[in-house]
PDB file of C-alpha atoms in Angstrom:
ATOM      1  CA  MET A  66     -12.052  -8.693  10.054  1.00  0.00           C
ATOM      2  CA  VAL A  67      -8.183  -9.769  10.288  1.00  0.00           C
ATOM      3  CA  LEU A  68      -5.177  -7.755   9.791  1.00  0.00           C
ATOM      4  CA  SER A  69      -1.573  -8.808   9.794  1.00  0.00           C
ATOM      5  CA  ARG A  70       0.746  -7.487  11.896  1.00  0.00           C
ATOM      6  CA  ARG A  71       2.668  -5.379   9.030  1.00  0.00           C
ATOM      7  CA  TRP A  72      -0.804  -3.822   8.194  1.00  0.00           C
ATOM      8  CA  ALA A  73      -1.317  -3.247  11.927  1.00  0.00           C
ATOM      9  CA  GLY A  74       1.835  -1.353  12.445  1.00  0.00           C
ATOM     10  CA  PHE A  75       1.493   0.486   9.202  1.00  0.00           C
ATOM     11  CA  LEU A  76      -2.042   1.659  10.303  1.00  0.00           C
ATOM     12  CA  ILE A  77      -0.466   2.691  14.056  1.00  0.00           C
ATOM     13  CA  LEU A  78       2.485   4.275  12.326  1.00  0.00           C
ATOM     14  CA  VAL A  79       0.130   6.382  10.202  1.00  0.00           C
ATOM     15  CA  GLY A  80      -2.122   7.302  13.209  1.00  0.00           C
ATOM     16  CA  VAL A  81       1.086   8.457  15.170  1.00  0.00           C
ATOM     17  CA  TRP A  82       2.345  10.656  12.332  1.00  0.00           C
ATOM     18  CA  THR A  83      -1.164  12.275  12.134  1.00  0.00           C
ATOM     19  CA  TRP A  84      -1.097  13.244  15.661  1.00  0.00           C
ATOM     20  CA  VAL A  85       2.645  14.780  15.252  1.00  0.00           C
ATOM     21  CA  ILE A  86       2.131  16.461  12.057  1.00  0.00           C
ATOM     22  CA  TRP A  87      -1.750  17.833  12.418  1.00  0.00           C
ATOM     23  CA  PRO A  88      -0.960  20.400  15.311  1.00  0.00           C
ATOM     24  CA  ARG A  89       1.877  21.964  13.390  1.00  0.00           C
ATOM     25  CA  PHE A  90      -0.048  22.312  10.409  1.00  0.00           C
ATOM     26  CA  ALA A  91      -3.106  23.756  12.433  1.00  0.00           C
ATOM     27  CA  VAL A  92      -0.606  26.408  13.811  1.00  0.00           C
ATOM     28  CA  ALA A  93       0.583  27.333  10.575  1.00  0.00           C
ATOM     29  CA  ILE A  94      -2.951  27.736   9.238  1.00  0.00           C
ATOM     30  CA  TRP A  95      -4.052  29.922  12.299  1.00  0.00           C
ATOM     31  CA  ASN A  96      -0.871  32.191  11.859  1.00  0.00           C
ATOM     32  CA  ASP A  97      -1.871  32.885   8.161  1.00  0.00           C
ATOM     33  CA  ALA A  98      -3.107  36.493   7.606  1.00  0.00           C
ATOM     34  CA  ARG A  99      -5.483  34.965   5.130  1.00  0.00           C
ATOM     35  CA  ALA A 100      -7.108  33.186   7.754  1.00  0.00           C
ATOM     36  CA  TRP A 101      -8.680  36.468   9.269  1.00  0.00           C
ATOM     37  CA  SER A 102     -11.179  39.120   7.682  1.00  0.00           C
ATOM     38  CA  THR A 103      -8.988  42.069   8.852  1.00  0.00           C
ATOM     39  CA  GLY A 104      -5.613  40.362   7.587  1.00  0.00           C
ATOM     40  CA  GLU A 105      -4.162  40.559  11.083  1.00  0.00           C
ATOM     41  CA  ILE A 106      -3.350  37.413  12.802  1.00  0.00           C
ATOM     42  CA  GLY A 107      -6.256  36.753  15.311  1.00  0.00           C
ATOM     43  CA  GLN A 108      -8.251  40.044  14.519  1.00  0.00           C
ATOM     44  CA  GLY A 109     -11.696  40.094  13.090  1.00  0.00           C
ATOM     45  CA  SER A 110     -13.933  36.945  11.849  1.00  0.00           C
ATOM     46  CA  PRO A 111     -12.388  33.555  10.652  1.00  0.00           C
ATOM     47  CA  THR A 112     -12.337  33.596   6.645  1.00  0.00           C
ATOM     48  CA  GLY A 113     -13.027  30.487   4.482  1.00  0.00           C
ATOM     49  CA  PHE A 114      -9.468  29.784   4.423  1.00  0.00           C
ATOM     50  CA  LEU A 115      -9.619  28.898   8.168  1.00  0.00           C
ATOM     51  CA  TRP A 116     -12.559  27.098   8.023  1.00  0.00           C
ATOM     52  CA  CYS A 117     -12.058  25.039   4.973  1.00  0.00           C
ATOM     53  CA  THR A 118      -8.587  23.890   5.696  1.00  0.00           C
ATOM     54  CA  ARG A 119     -10.005  22.961   9.179  1.00  0.00           C
ATOM     55  CA  CYS A 120     -12.608  20.616   7.730  1.00  0.00           C
TER      56      CYS A 120
END
């Protein structure tokens, strides 16, 4: 498979963007009360909200 420089550059930028955005998104989901069975952040067992958004 041969990619043009433009497509290769685009794919690299998308990869970098993903690495920049994903940690912030993961922290936001973790700090959401809906992610925990007790409604308190980090307390109780994880709910489907946490597991399904991490898939």
